[in-house]
Coordinates of C-alpha atoms in Angstrom, one line a residue:
M52 CA -8.4 -98.2 72.6
K53 CA -8.3 -96.2 75.8
T54 CA -4.7 -97.1 76.3
T55 CA -3.8 -95.9 72.8
F56 CA -5.7 -92.6 73.4
K57 CA -3.9 -92.0 76.7
K58 CA -0.5 -92.6 75.1
S59 CA -1.3 -90.1 72.3
V60 CA -2.4 -87.4 74.8
L61 CA 0.7 -87.9 76.9
A62 CA 2.9 -87.7 73.8
F63 CA 1.2 -84.5 72.6
L64 CA 1.5 -82.9 76.1
T65 CA 5.2 -83.8 76.2
C66 CA 5.8 -82.1 72.8
V67 CA 3.9 -79.0 74.0
L68 CA 5.9 -78.8 77.2
A69 CA 9.2 -79.3 75.3
L70 CA 8.3 -76.6 72.8
A71 CA 7.3 -74.2 75.6
F72 CA 10.6 -74.7 77.4
A73 CA 12.5 -74.2 74.2
L74 CA 10.7 -70.9 73.5
T75 CA 11.3 -69.8 77.0
G76 CA 15.0 -70.5 76.6
C77 CA 15.1 -68.5 73.4
S78 CA 13.3 -65.5 74.8
S79 CA 15.5 -65.2 77.9
G80 CA 18.9 -65.9 76.4
G81 CA 18.6 -65.2 72.7
K82 CA 18.1 -61.5 72.7
D83 CA 20.3 -59.7 70.2
P84 CA 22.8 -57.7 72.3
K85 CA 23.0 -55.1 69.4
A86 CA 19.8 -53.7 70.7
N87 CA 21.5 -52.3 73.8
F88 CA 23.8 -50.1 71.7
V89 CA 21.8 -49.0 68.6
G90 CA 21.0 -45.2 68.7
S91 CA 22.5 -41.8 69.3
W92 CA 24.9 -41.2 72.2
E93 CA 26.2 -37.9 73.6
L94 CA 29.3 -37.2 75.6
S95 CA 28.1 -36.4 79.1
G96 CA 31.3 -36.6 81.2
G97 CA 34.5 -38.5 82.1
T98 CA 38.1 -37.5 82.6
L99 CA 40.8 -36.4 80.1
E100 CA 44.4 -36.1 81.1
G101 CA 43.5 -36.3 84.7
E102 CA 40.9 -33.5 84.5
E103 CA 37.2 -34.2 85.1
L104 CA 34.8 -33.2 82.3
T105 CA 32.3 -31.4 84.5
D106 CA 28.9 -30.1 83.7
E107 CA 30.5 -26.7 83.3
Y108 CA 32.7 -28.1 80.5
M109 CA 29.7 -29.8 78.9
K110 CA 27.8 -26.5 79.0
M111 CA 30.9 -24.6 77.6
L112 CA 31.0 -27.0 74.6
E113 CA 27.3 -26.6 74.0
D114 CA 27.7 -22.8 74.0
W115 CA 30.5 -23.1 71.5
G116 CA 28.4 -25.3 69.2
V117 CA 30.9 -28.2 69.6
H118 CA 29.3 -31.6 69.5
C119 CA 30.5 -34.9 70.8
V120 CA 28.2 -37.5 69.4
L121 CA 28.4 -41.3 68.8
I122 CA 26.0 -42.8 66.3
L123 CA 25.6 -46.6 66.2
D124 CA 23.3 -47.7 63.4
E125 CA 21.6 -51.1 63.3
D126 CA 23.6 -52.3 60.3
G127 CA 26.8 -52.2 62.2
T128 CA 28.0 -48.8 60.9
G129 CA 28.1 -45.4 62.5
A130 CA 29.9 -42.2 63.0
L131 CA 31.9 -40.4 65.7
D132 CA 31.4 -36.6 65.7
L133 CA 34.1 -35.4 68.1
F134 CA 34.8 -31.7 68.4
L135 CA 33.5 -30.9 64.9
E136 CA 35.5 -33.7 63.2
V137 CA 33.4 -36.6 61.9
V138 CA 34.9 -40.1 61.5
D139 CA 33.0 -43.1 60.0
L140 CA 33.2 -46.3 62.0
K141 CA 32.0 -49.9 62.2
W142 CA 30.9 -51.6 65.4
E143 CA 30.1 -55.0 66.8
A144 CA 28.4 -56.1 70.0
K145 CA 30.6 -58.7 71.7
D146 CA 28.0 -59.3 74.4
A147 CA 25.2 -57.5 76.2
T148 CA 27.6 -55.0 77.9
T149 CA 30.6 -54.7 75.5
V150 CA 30.7 -53.1 72.0
T151 CA 33.8 -52.9 69.8
I152 CA 34.2 -49.7 67.8
T153 CA 36.6 -49.7 64.8
A154 CA 37.6 -46.4 63.1
E155 CA 40.6 -45.5 61.0
D156 CA 42.0 -49.0 61.5
E157 CA 41.9 -48.8 65.3
S158 CA 39.6 -50.8 67.5
H159 CA 38.4 -50.0 71.0
D160 CA 36.0 -51.7 73.4
M161 CA 33.3 -49.7 75.1
K162 CA 31.5 -50.9 78.2
L163 CA 27.8 -50.4 79.0
K164 CA 27.3 -49.7 82.7
D165 CA 24.3 -48.2 84.4
G166 CA 22.9 -47.0 81.0
K167 CA 26.2 -45.2 80.2
L168 CA 28.6 -46.2 77.4
I169 CA 32.2 -45.8 78.6
L170 CA 35.4 -45.7 76.6
E171 CA 38.4 -46.3 78.9
E172 CA 41.8 -44.9 77.9
D173 CA 45.2 -44.7 79.6
D174 CA 44.8 -41.0 80.4
G175 CA 41.1 -41.1 81.3
N176 CA 37.7 -42.1 80.0
L177 CA 34.8 -40.7 78.0
V178 CA 31.2 -41.3 79.2
F179 CA 28.3 -41.2 76.7
T180 CA 24.7 -41.1 77.6
K181 CA 22.0 -42.4 75.2
S182 CA 19.9 -39.6 73.7
D183 CA 16.2 -39.9 73.1
K184 CA 16.7 -38.0 69.9
D185 CA 18.1 -39.0 66.5
L186 CA 21.3 -36.9 66.3
S187 CA 22.3 -38.1 62.8
G188 CA 21.2 -34.7 61.5
T189 CA 23.7 -32.9 63.8
V190 CA 26.5 -35.2 62.6
K191 CA 25.5 -34.6 59.0
K192 CA 25.8 -30.8 59.5
D193 CA 29.2 -31.1 61.2
R194 CA 30.4 -33.4 58.4
E195 CA 29.3 -30.9 55.7
A196 CA 30.9 -28.0 57.5
A197 CA 34.2 -29.9 57.9
E198 CA 34.2 -30.9 54.2
K199 CA 33.5 -27.2 53.2
E200 CA 36.5 -26.2 55.3
E201 CA 38.7 -28.7 53.6
E202 CA 37.6 -27.4 50.2
I203 CA 38.5 -23.9 51.2
D204 CA 41.9 -25.0 52.4
E205 CA 42.6 -26.9 49.2
A206 CA 41.5 -23.9 47.1
V207 CA 44.2 -21.7 48.6
E208 CA 47.5 -21.8 46.8
D209 CA 50.8 -21.9 48.6
D210 CA 51.9 -18.6 46.9
D211 CA 49.1 -16.8 48.8
V212 CA 51.1 -17.3 52.0
Q213 CA 53.1 -14.2 52.8
K214 CA 55.6 -13.3 55.4
I215 CA 57.2 -9.9 56.0
E216 CA 59.9 -9.4 58.6
I217 CA 59.6 -6.4 60.9
S218 CA 63.0 -4.9 61.2
P219 CA 63.9 -3.7 63.7
A220 CA 61.4 -5.7 65.8
V221 CA 58.9 -3.7 67.8
T222 CA 58.9 -4.2 71.6
V223 CA 55.4 -3.5 73.0
A224 CA 56.1 -4.6 76.6
D225 CA 59.2 -5.0 78.7
D226 CA 59.1 -5.1 82.5
D227 CA 59.9 -7.4 85.4
L228 CA 57.1 -9.7 84.4
C229 CA 57.6 -10.2 80.6
T230 CA 59.0 -9.0 77.3
I231 CA 56.7 -9.0 74.3
T232 CA 58.1 -8.3 70.8
I233 CA 56.5 -8.2 67.4
T234 CA 58.9 -9.7 64.8
E235 CA 56.9 -10.4 61.6
K236 CA 53.5 -9.9 59.9
F237 CA 52.0 -12.6 57.8
K238 CA 49.1 -14.0 55.8
D239 CA 48.6 -17.7 56.3
E240 CA 47.2 -20.5 54.1
W241 CA 43.7 -19.8 55.4
G242 CA 43.8 -16.1 54.5
D243 CA 44.2 -15.1 58.1
I244 CA 46.4 -12.0 58.6
G245 CA 48.4 -11.1 61.7
F246 CA 51.6 -10.7 63.6
V247 CA 54.3 -13.1 64.9
V248 CA 54.9 -12.4 68.6
N249 CA 57.8 -13.4 70.8
I250 CA 57.0 -13.6 74.5
T251 CA 59.3 -14.2 77.5
N252 CA 58.0 -14.8 80.9
K253 CA 60.5 -13.3 83.3
S254 CA 58.4 -13.9 86.5
D255 CA 58.2 -16.9 88.8
K256 CA 54.5 -17.5 88.0
D257 CA 52.5 -19.0 85.2
L258 CA 51.2 -16.2 82.8
T259 CA 48.4 -16.5 80.3
F260 CA 48.1 -13.8 77.6
Y261 CA 45.0 -13.3 75.4
A262 CA 43.2 -10.7 73.3
P263 CA 39.9 -9.6 74.9
S264 CA 36.9 -8.7 72.9
G265 CA 36.3 -5.0 72.0
K266 CA 39.9 -3.9 72.8
T267 CA 41.6 -3.7 69.4
N268 CA 41.4 -1.3 66.5
V269 CA 43.4 -1.2 63.2
N270 CA 43.7 2.2 61.6
G271 CA 40.8 3.5 63.6
T272 CA 38.4 0.6 62.9
M273 CA 37.5 -1.9 65.6
K274 CA 38.6 -5.5 64.9
E275 CA 38.3 -8.8 66.7
P276 CA 41.7 -10.6 66.8
W277 CA 42.6 -14.1 68.2
F278 CA 45.5 -14.4 70.5
S279 CA 46.2 -16.8 73.4
A280 CA 49.4 -18.0 75.0
H281 CA 50.3 -19.7 78.3
L282 CA 53.9 -19.6 79.6
M283 CA 55.4 -21.2 82.6
P284 CA 57.9 -19.3 84.7
G285 CA 61.2 -18.5 82.9
T286 CA 60.0 -19.7 79.5
N287 CA 59.5 -18.1 76.1
A288 CA 57.2 -18.7 73.2
T289 CA 56.5 -17.6 69.6
E290 CA 52.8 -17.2 68.9
E291 CA 50.5 -15.6 66.3
F292 CA 48.2 -12.6 66.9
T293 CA 45.7 -13.2 64.2
F294 CA 42.8 -11.5 62.5
S295 CA 40.4 -14.0 60.9
S296 CA 39.9 -14.1 57.1
G297 CA 37.7 -11.1 56.0
E298 CA 38.7 -8.9 59.0
L299 CA 41.6 -7.4 56.9
D300 CA 42.1 -7.4 53.1
S301 CA 45.9 -7.5 53.0
L302 CA 49.1 -7.1 55.0
D303 CA 49.0 -3.4 54.0
D304 CA 46.0 -3.0 56.3
L305 CA 48.2 -3.7 59.4
V306 CA 48.9 -0.1 60.2
K307 CA 48.2 2.0 63.3
H308 CA 47.4 -1.1 65.3
D309 CA 46.3 -0.3 68.9
H310 CA 45.4 -2.9 71.6
R311 CA 44.5 -1.8 75.1
H312 CA 45.1 -3.9 78.2
R313 CA 42.9 -4.5 81.2
R314 CA 43.2 -6.5 84.4
L315 CA 40.6 -9.1 85.4
P316 CA 39.9 -10.3 89.0
D317 CA 41.4 -13.6 89.9
R318 CA 38.0 -15.3 90.0
F319 CA 37.8 -14.8 86.2
L320 CA 41.0 -16.7 85.5
R321 CA 40.4 -19.8 83.4
G322 CA 42.7 -21.9 81.3
R323 CA 42.3 -21.6 77.5
R324 CA 43.0 -25.1 76.4
L325 CA 39.9 -27.1 75.4
L326 CA 38.9 -29.6 78.0
Q327 CA 41.8 -28.8 80.4
R328 CA 41.3 -26.4 83.3
N329 CA 44.2 -24.5 84.9
H330 CA 44.1 -21.5 87.2
R331 CA 46.5 -18.7 86.2
V332 CA 47.8 -15.5 87.6
A333 CA 46.5 -12.1 86.4
V334 CA 49.1 -9.6 85.4
D335 CA 48.6 -5.9 84.7
H336 CA 50.4 -3.6 82.2
D337 CA 49.9 0.1 82.3
S338 CA 50.9 0.8 78.7
R339 CA 49.2 0.1 75.5
G340 CA 50.5 -3.1 73.8
L341 CA 49.7 -6.4 72.4
A342 CA 48.5 -8.8 75.1
D343 CA 46.2 -8.8 78.1
T344 CA 47.7 -11.2 80.5
S345 CA 44.6 -12.6 82.0
A346 CA 43.1 -15.9 81.0
H347 CA 39.9 -16.0 79.0
T348 CA 37.7 -18.8 77.8
R349 CA 37.1 -18.4 74.1
R350 CA 36.8 -20.8 71.1
G351 CA 40.2 -21.2 69.4
R352 CA 41.0 -20.8 65.8
R353 CA 41.4 -23.9 63.7
S354 CA 44.6 -25.9 64.0

């Protein structure tokens, strides 16, 4: 009787120990790797085309209201809100440190390292940091804004586009540095009105032209145009000097246009292209004309 009891106790203890080891194994090695990735991630740095995305650039994007957000939902779906364009995606955790993102029939692996989610590309990488907030509301607003923009574009008919040649063309600057000529006025598919401008850089330096705020009036009324162009030495370009939709009612409003130049100190020179920094050379014109040839950081018009 005692022998039978001892055997039963030993058998019971053996089962308990075996179960304990099994549960321990499950708890240490069976954690779902998806948990490492679920949530909202914000772009916090990296490199793009060889240029570092510094804290200064991140602050600039924030000031512009431009969001770079990656949402990974628990069901394997998500969204990428990159510079005000939202793309739906699917994702899958390959292991505890690798997630595969698939969007628009393209798949990319992202690596989790030191709490950062990193997308490696040939020309650089994007680094995302997990947010302690749910940013799905931000993505929703950007999606709605993008959809509204598309609706506006679709509502505009092709016959609303207008082009009127200016003959003879008007030369507003011509010196040792550059020649600037206005050849046409237009109304584009978005309802924006403006001039077509030809620029030739005759100098041996890079030149950046832009329209500074508070320096332009049309028929005596102050207006805020958009203009930006960068030219390497000895090159030419055709660009648009544009007034956003609502600034002017029609091409007939483009009369008595006056734009004044100013020179900025070299320390204010900054490349216009989003997420790419280049230092330029400031140039001064004494006469009134179309372009101020100092670089200026300002949000661009839609492309």
